[in-house]
Every structure is written in C-alpha cells, then in structure tokens.
Amino acid sequence: MRARKRKPDSETTKVISPKTATPPGQVSLVVLNGDDAGVEHFVRGLKCVLGRDSEQVDITVKSKGVSRRHAALSWEKNRMVLEDLGSTNGTFLNDERISASVEVRHGDRIKLGDLVLQVIKVDQPQDTPVYELRD
C-alpha cells in the first residue's frame, strides 16, 4: 500500500471562525482505482471542493473526465452533502447521477469522471476495512 500523499497543512487547512460551527466529524476520501489507488484525502473545513485545478479546489484529483471544479462536499445541519458544480461528466453517488445536493454516509462511493472515491468517516471505529482497491 502506498504512503498517504498530503499537501502541507498550510496549503490545505481552512480556518473556521468562531462564528461558524465545527464540523461534526472528520471525513476522508480514499481513491479506489487508477494510479492514485489507496491515496487518502482528508476533507477539511465546512466546504471542500474537488476537481483537477489545484488553484481552484481543496482536493485535487487527477483523472480523465474530471472538471476543474467538479463537485463539493459540505456540512449542512450535522450531515455531509455532495453536490455537482456543473461538471461536464456529472457526479455519481453509489452509481446514481446526482442532480441536487444529496447526503453522503460512511462507505458511500463517489464517482467523478472515471475516478471512484469512498467516503470514510475517520472518527468511526474501523474494525474491518470498508474499502477494496481496484485495478
């Protein structure tokens, strides 16, 4: 298994002001396929944008069919939701294309282009692995 690839905290950490709520739990996304299979990305802050343009997003993913600003994960009323940001190829949750914000849960699979990510709630006990790597 590859080592985790992470940007330095100064580049990825968002400051949460005292006026905003702290996210209810820490979440990460594990890449399940492609060259970056096994890489874990940590979702930080109240909103996290995913896409291929490192200057415009919080988590950069390199994959065919991923838009510059593809999708976003955000905390709303103590739940994490996924929304498509007008991507060309759409955003899928558990193999269903989304057209509005939808709640994501531990173990769900998010597909951006040909890239598949699995949602892992970090503060949830992990007795058995939830994800499996694909070639």
PDB file of N, CA and C in Angstrom, residues 76-121:
ATOM      1  N   GLU A  76     -23.992  20.400   6.272  1.00  0.00           N
ATOM      2  CA  GLU A  76     -25.269  21.097   6.406  1.00  0.00           C
ATOM      3  C   GLU A  76     -26.080  20.394   7.481  1.00  0.00           C
ATOM      4  N   LYS A  77     -26.402  21.118   8.532  1.00  0.00           N
ATOM      5  CA  LYS A  77     -27.227  20.574   9.625  1.00  0.00           C
ATOM      6  C   LYS A  77     -26.700  19.233  10.124  1.00  0.00           C
ATOM      7  N   ASN A  78     -25.419  19.186  10.460  1.00  0.00           N
ATOM      8  CA  ASN A  78     -24.768  17.984  11.006  1.00  0.00           C
ATOM      9  C   ASN A  78     -24.765  16.781  10.085  1.00  0.00           C
ATOM     10  N   ARG A  79     -24.843  17.016   8.786  1.00  0.00           N
ATOM     11  CA  ARG A  79     -24.709  15.923   7.824  1.00  0.00           C
ATOM     12  C   ARG A  79     -23.855  16.407   6.665  1.00  0.00           C
ATOM     13  N   MET A  80     -23.140  15.500   6.059  1.00  0.00           N
ATOM     14  CA  MET A  80     -22.305  15.866   4.921  1.00  0.00           C
ATOM     15  C   MET A  80     -23.100  15.657   3.646  1.00  0.00           C
ATOM     16  N   VAL A  81     -23.053  16.673   2.754  1.00  0.00           N
ATOM     17  CA  VAL A  81     -23.769  16.574   1.493  1.00  0.00           C
ATOM     18  C   VAL A  81     -22.808  16.755   0.325  1.00  0.00           C
ATOM     19  N   LEU A  82     -23.162  16.139  -0.780  1.00  0.00           N
ATOM     20  CA  LEU A  82     -22.396  16.193  -2.026  1.00  0.00           C
ATOM     21  C   LEU A  82     -23.225  16.932  -3.059  1.00  0.00           C
ATOM     22  N   GLU A  83     -22.575  17.820  -3.810  1.00  0.00           N
ATOM     23  CA  GLU A  83     -23.260  18.499  -4.908  1.00  0.00           C
ATOM     24  C   GLU A  83     -22.345  18.575  -6.116  1.00  0.00           C
ATOM     25  N   ASP A  84     -22.949  18.487  -7.275  1.00  0.00           N
ATOM     26  CA  ASP A  84     -22.212  18.648  -8.523  1.00  0.00           C
ATOM     27  C   ASP A  84     -22.100  20.144  -8.805  1.00  0.00           C
ATOM     28  N   LEU A  85     -20.964  20.589  -9.299  1.00  0.00           N
ATOM     29  CA  LEU A  85     -20.740  22.007  -9.570  1.00  0.00           C
ATOM     30  C   LEU A  85     -20.822  22.320 -11.056  1.00  0.00           C
ATOM     31  N   GLY A  86     -21.733  21.657 -11.755  1.00  0.00           N
ATOM     32  CA  GLY A  86     -21.897  21.888 -13.185  1.00  0.00           C
ATOM     33  C   GLY A  86     -20.840  21.193 -14.017  1.00  0.00           C
ATOM     34  N   SER A  87     -20.362  20.066 -13.537  1.00  0.00           N
ATOM     35  CA  SER A  87     -19.319  19.323 -14.249  1.00  0.00           C
ATOM     36  C   SER A  87     -19.839  18.797 -15.584  1.00  0.00           C
ATOM     37  N   THR A  88     -18.922  18.573 -16.514  1.00  0.00           N
ATOM     38  CA  THR A  88     -19.282  18.065 -17.836  1.00  0.00           C
ATOM     39  C   THR A  88     -19.804  16.636 -17.768  1.00  0.00           C
ATOM     40  N   ASN A  89     -19.146  15.782 -17.000  1.00  0.00           N
ATOM     41  CA  ASN A  89     -19.485  14.354 -16.968  1.00  0.00           C
ATOM     42  C   ASN A  89     -20.351  13.935 -15.791  1.00  0.00           C
ATOM     43  N   GLY A  90     -20.731  14.871 -14.959  1.00  0.00           N
ATOM     44  CA  GLY A  90     -21.609  14.561 -13.837  1.00  0.00           C
ATOM     45  C   GLY A  90     -20.895  13.972 -12.639  1.00  0.00           C
ATOM     46  N   THR A  91     -21.622  13.935 -11.543  1.00  0.00           N
ATOM     47  CA  THR A  91     -21.151  13.371 -10.286  1.00  0.00           C
ATOM     48  C   THR A  91     -22.120  12.263  -9.898  1.00  0.00           C
ATOM     49  N   PHE A  92     -21.573  11.145  -9.456  1.00  0.00           N
ATOM     50  CA  PHE A  92     -22.385   9.979  -9.125  1.00  0.00           C
ATOM     51  C   PHE A  92     -22.157   9.592  -7.665  1.00  0.00           C
ATOM     52  N   LEU A  93     -23.237   9.217  -7.000  1.00  0.00           N
ATOM     53  CA  LEU A  93     -23.156   8.687  -5.642  1.00  0.00           C
ATOM     54  C   LEU A  93     -23.745   7.286  -5.678  1.00  0.00           C
ATOM     55  N   ASN A  94     -22.918   6.311  -5.354  1.00  0.00           N
ATOM     56  CA  ASN A  94     -23.335   4.902  -5.390  1.00  0.00           C
ATOM     57  C   ASN A  94     -23.978   4.547  -6.736  1.00  0.00           C
ATOM     58  N   ASP A  95     -23.305   4.941  -7.816  1.00  0.00           N
ATOM     59  CA  ASP A  95     -23.683   4.641  -9.197  1.00  0.00           C
ATOM     60  C   ASP A  95     -24.933   5.372  -9.701  1.00  0.00           C
ATOM     61  N   GLU A  96     -25.441   6.348  -8.952  1.00  0.00           N
ATOM     62  CA  GLU A  96     -26.584   7.135  -9.417  1.00  0.00           C
ATOM     63  C   GLU A  96     -26.149   8.578  -9.603  1.00  0.00           C
ATOM     64  N   ARG A  97     -26.435   9.126 -10.794  1.00  0.00           N
ATOM     65  CA  ARG A  97     -26.071  10.513 -11.085  1.00  0.00           C
ATOM     66  C   ARG A  97     -26.901  11.440 -10.197  1.00  0.00           C
ATOM     67  N   ILE A  98     -26.230  12.430  -9.608  1.00  0.00           N
ATOM     68  CA  ILE A  98     -26.954  13.365  -8.742  1.00  0.00           C
ATOM     69  C   ILE A  98     -27.284  14.641  -9.513  1.00  0.00           C
ATOM     70  N   SER A  99     -28.438  15.225  -9.196  1.00  0.00           N
ATOM     71  CA  SER A  99     -28.833  16.482  -9.829  1.00  0.00           C
ATOM     72  C   SER A  99     -29.075  17.565  -8.786  1.00  0.00           C
ATOM     73  N   ALA A 100     -29.061  17.178  -7.527  1.00  0.00           N
ATOM     74  CA  ALA A 100     -29.220  18.112  -6.415  1.00  0.00           C
ATOM     75  C   ALA A 100     -28.306  17.634  -5.287  1.00  0.00           C
ATOM     76  N   SER A 101     -28.200  18.427  -4.243  1.00  0.00           N
ATOM     77  CA  SER A 101     -27.385  18.026  -3.088  1.00  0.00           C
ATOM     78  C   SER A 101     -27.965  16.770  -2.460  1.00  0.00           C
ATOM     79  N   VAL A 102     -27.079  15.819  -2.151  1.00  0.00           N
ATOM     80  CA  VAL A 102     -27.509  14.570  -1.520  1.00  0.00           C
ATOM     81  C   VAL A 102     -26.603  14.268  -0.338  1.00  0.00           C
ATOM     82  N   GLU A 103     -27.156  13.640   0.670  1.00  0.00           N
ATOM     83  CA  GLU A 103     -26.383  13.286   1.850  1.00  0.00           C
ATOM     84  C   GLU A 103     -25.436  12.128   1.535  1.00  0.00           C
ATOM     85  N   VAL A 104     -24.219  12.199   2.061  1.00  0.00           N
ATOM     86  CA  VAL A 104     -23.276  11.094   1.917  1.00  0.00           C
ATOM     87  C   VAL A 104     -23.020  10.489   3.292  1.00  0.00           C
ATOM     88  N   ARG A 105     -22.784   9.195   3.293  1.00  0.00           N
ATOM     89  CA  ARG A 105     -22.554   8.462   4.539  1.00  0.00           C
ATOM     90  C   ARG A 105     -21.281   7.637   4.428  1.00  0.00           C
ATOM     91  N   HIS A 106     -20.833   7.184   5.568  1.00  0.00           N
ATOM     92  CA  HIS A 106     -19.673   6.299   5.655  1.00  0.00           C
ATOM     93  C   HIS A 106     -19.866   5.111   4.718  1.00  0.00           C
ATOM     94  N   GLY A 107     -18.882   4.862   3.850  1.00  0.00           N
ATOM     95  CA  GLY A 107     -18.934   3.724   2.940  1.00  0.00           C
ATOM     96  C   GLY A 107     -19.472   4.046   1.561  1.00  0.00           C
ATOM     97  N   ASP A 108     -20.105   5.219   1.393  1.00  0.00           N
ATOM     98  CA  ASP A 108     -20.625   5.594   0.075  1.00  0.00           C
ATOM     99  C   ASP A 108     -19.486   5.754  -0.921  1.00  0.00           C
ATOM    100  N   ARG A 109     -19.825   5.565  -2.204  1.00  0.00           N
ATOM    101  CA  ARG A 109     -18.843   5.728  -3.286  1.00  0.00           C
ATOM    102  C   ARG A 109     -19.228   6.903  -4.161  1.00  0.00           C
ATOM    103  N   ILE A 110     -18.256   7.775  -4.380  1.00  0.00           N
ATOM    104  CA  ILE A 110     -18.444   8.958  -5.213  1.00  0.00           C
ATOM    105  C   ILE A 110     -17.648   8.747  -6.485  1.00  0.00           C
ATOM    106  N   LYS A 111     -18.299   8.980  -7.631  1.00  0.00           N
ATOM    107  CA  LYS A 111     -17.612   8.831  -8.915  1.00  0.00           C
ATOM    108  C   LYS A 111     -17.548  10.190  -9.604  1.00  0.00           C
ATOM    109  N   LEU A 112     -16.319  10.599  -9.942  1.00  0.00           N
ATOM    110  CA  LEU A 112     -16.050  11.835 -10.683  1.00  0.00           C
ATOM    111  C   LEU A 112     -15.294  11.413 -11.940  1.00  0.00           C
ATOM    112  N   GLY A 113     -15.898  11.561 -13.106  1.00  0.00           N
ATOM    113  CA  GLY A 113     -15.252  11.050 -14.319  1.00  0.00           C
ATOM    114  C   GLY A 113     -15.087   9.552 -14.178  1.00  0.00           C
ATOM    115  N   ASP A 114     -13.841   9.047 -14.360  1.00  0.00           N
ATOM    116  CA  ASP A 114     -13.621   7.613 -14.179  1.00  0.00           C
ATOM    117  C   ASP A 114     -12.997   7.287 -12.823  1.00  0.00           C
ATOM    118  N   LEU A 115     -12.922   8.285 -11.949  1.00  0.00           N
ATOM    119  CA  LEU A 115     -12.328   8.117 -10.621  1.00  0.00           C
ATOM    120  C   LEU A 115     -13.396   7.753  -9.598  1.00  0.00           C
ATOM    121  N   VAL A 116     -13.102   6.743  -8.766  1.00  0.00           N
ATOM    122  CA  VAL A 116     -14.029   6.340  -7.711  1.00  0.00           C
ATOM    123  C   VAL A 116     -13.370   6.583  -6.363  1.00  0.00           C
ATOM    124  N   LEU A 117     -14.104   7.292  -5.500  1.00  0.00           N
ATOM    125  CA  LEU A 117     -13.642   7.602  -4.141  1.00  0.00           C
ATOM    126  C   LEU A 117     -14.626   6.995  -3.152  1.00  0.00           C
ATOM    127  N   GLN A 118     -14.108   6.523  -2.019  1.00  0.00           N
ATOM    128  CA  GLN A 118     -15.011   6.017  -0.990  1.00  0.00           C
ATOM    129  C   GLN A 118     -14.941   6.933   0.222  1.00  0.00           C
ATOM    130  N   VAL A 119     -16.119   7.237   0.773  1.00  0.00           N
ATOM    131  CA  VAL A 119     -16.229   8.105   1.940  1.00  0.00           C
ATOM    132  C   VAL A 119     -15.921   7.284   3.184  1.00  0.00           C
ATOM    133  N   ILE A 120     -14.979   7.792   3.980  1.00  0.00           N
ATOM    134  CA  ILE A 120     -14.596   7.125   5.223  1.00  0.00           C
ATOM    135  C   ILE A 120     -14.743   8.134   6.351  1.00  0.00           C
ATOM    136  N   LYS A 121     -15.552   7.817   7.330  1.00  0.00           N
ATOM    137  CA  LYS A 121     -15.676   8.692   8.492  1.00  0.00           C
ATOM    138  C   LYS A 121     -14.560   8.323   9.449  1.00  0.00           C
TER     139      LYS A 121
END
